[in-house]
Amino acid sequence: MQRLHLQSHVKVRRLEADVDRMADVLALIVTLADSDPAPFTPADTLTEIARLGRAALIGATPPDTSP
């Protein structure tokens, strides 16, 4: 029973970390959307969102690809 509790605790921690990463990505998306003038075209913004989302899913810090 204690082992099951420990496994559940690990899963909760992992989910919390995923939520934190996705919250960071969403905050960046909002920042980009509120920028004036917009730093990206709509197509570039979608590409950037996808890149950040993939990085967040694997728990990595995405490299900066800005020119």
CSV table of C-alpha atoms in Angstrom, one decimal:
chain,number,residue,atom,x,y,z
A,1,MET,CA,0.0,0.0,0.0
A,2,GLN,CA,2.8,2.4,0.8
A,3,ARG,CA,4.4,1.7,-2.6
A,4,LEU,CA,1.2,2.6,-4.3
A,5,HIS,CA,1.0,5.8,-2.4
A,6,LEU,CA,4.6,6.6,-3.4
A,7,GLN,CA,3.9,5.9,-7.0
A,8,SER,CA,0.8,8.2,-6.9
A,9,HIS,CA,2.9,10.9,-5.3
A,10,VAL,CA,5.5,10.7,-8.1
A,11,LYS,CA,2.8,10.9,-10.7
A,12,VAL,CA,1.3,14.0,-9.0
A,13,ARG,CA,4.7,15.7,-8.9
A,14,ARG,CA,5.2,14.9,-12.6
A,15,LEU,CA,1.8,16.3,-13.5
A,16,GLU,CA,2.5,19.4,-11.5
A,17,ALA,CA,5.8,20.0,-13.3
A,18,ASP,CA,4.0,19.6,-16.7
A,19,VAL,CA,1.4,22.1,-15.6
A,20,ASP,CA,4.1,24.6,-14.6
A,21,ARG,CA,5.9,24.2,-17.9
A,22,MET,CA,2.7,24.7,-19.9
A,23,ALA,CA,1.8,27.7,-17.8
A,24,ASP,CA,5.2,29.2,-18.7
A,25,VAL,CA,4.6,28.6,-22.4
A,26,LEU,CA,1.1,30.1,-22.2
A,27,ALA,CA,2.5,33.2,-20.5
A,28,LEU,CA,5.1,33.6,-23.2
A,29,ILE,CA,2.3,33.2,-25.9
A,30,VAL,CA,0.3,35.9,-24.2
A,31,THR,CA,3.3,38.2,-24.0
A,32,LEU,CA,4.0,37.7,-27.7
A,33,ALA,CA,0.4,38.3,-28.6
A,34,ASP,CA,0.3,41.6,-26.6
A,35,SER,CA,3.5,43.0,-28.0
A,36,ASP,CA,3.2,46.0,-30.2
A,37,PRO,CA,4.3,45.8,-32.9
A,38,ALA,CA,4.0,42.1,-33.1
A,39,PRO,CA,7.4,40.4,-33.3
A,40,PHE,CA,6.1,37.7,-35.6
A,41,THR,CA,3.7,37.2,-38.4
A,42,PRO,CA,0.7,35.0,-37.6
A,43,ALA,CA,2.4,32.0,-39.3
A,44,ASP,CA,5.6,32.6,-37.4
A,45,THR,CA,3.7,32.9,-34.1
A,46,LEU,CA,2.1,29.5,-34.7
A,47,THR,CA,5.5,28.0,-35.5
A,48,GLU,CA,7.0,29.5,-32.3
A,49,ILE,CA,4.0,28.2,-30.2
A,50,ALA,CA,4.5,24.7,-31.6
A,51,ARG,CA,8.2,24.8,-30.9
A,52,LEU,CA,7.7,26.0,-27.3
A,53,GLY,CA,4.9,23.5,-26.7
A,54,ARG,CA,7.1,20.6,-27.9
A,55,ALA,CA,10.0,21.7,-25.7
A,56,ALA,CA,7.6,22.0,-22.7
A,57,LEU,CA,6.3,18.5,-23.2
A,58,ILE,CA,9.7,17.0,-22.9
A,59,GLY,CA,10.7,19.4,-20.1
A,60,ALA,CA,13.5,21.1,-22.1
A,61,THR,CA,14.3,24.7,-22.4
A,62,PRO,CA,14.0,25.5,-26.1
A,63,PRO,CA,17.0,27.1,-27.8
A,64,ASP,CA,16.6,30.7,-28.9
A,65,THR,CA,16.1,30.6,-32.6
A,66,SER,CA,15.6,34.4,-33.1
A,67,PRO,CA,17.8,36.0,-35.7
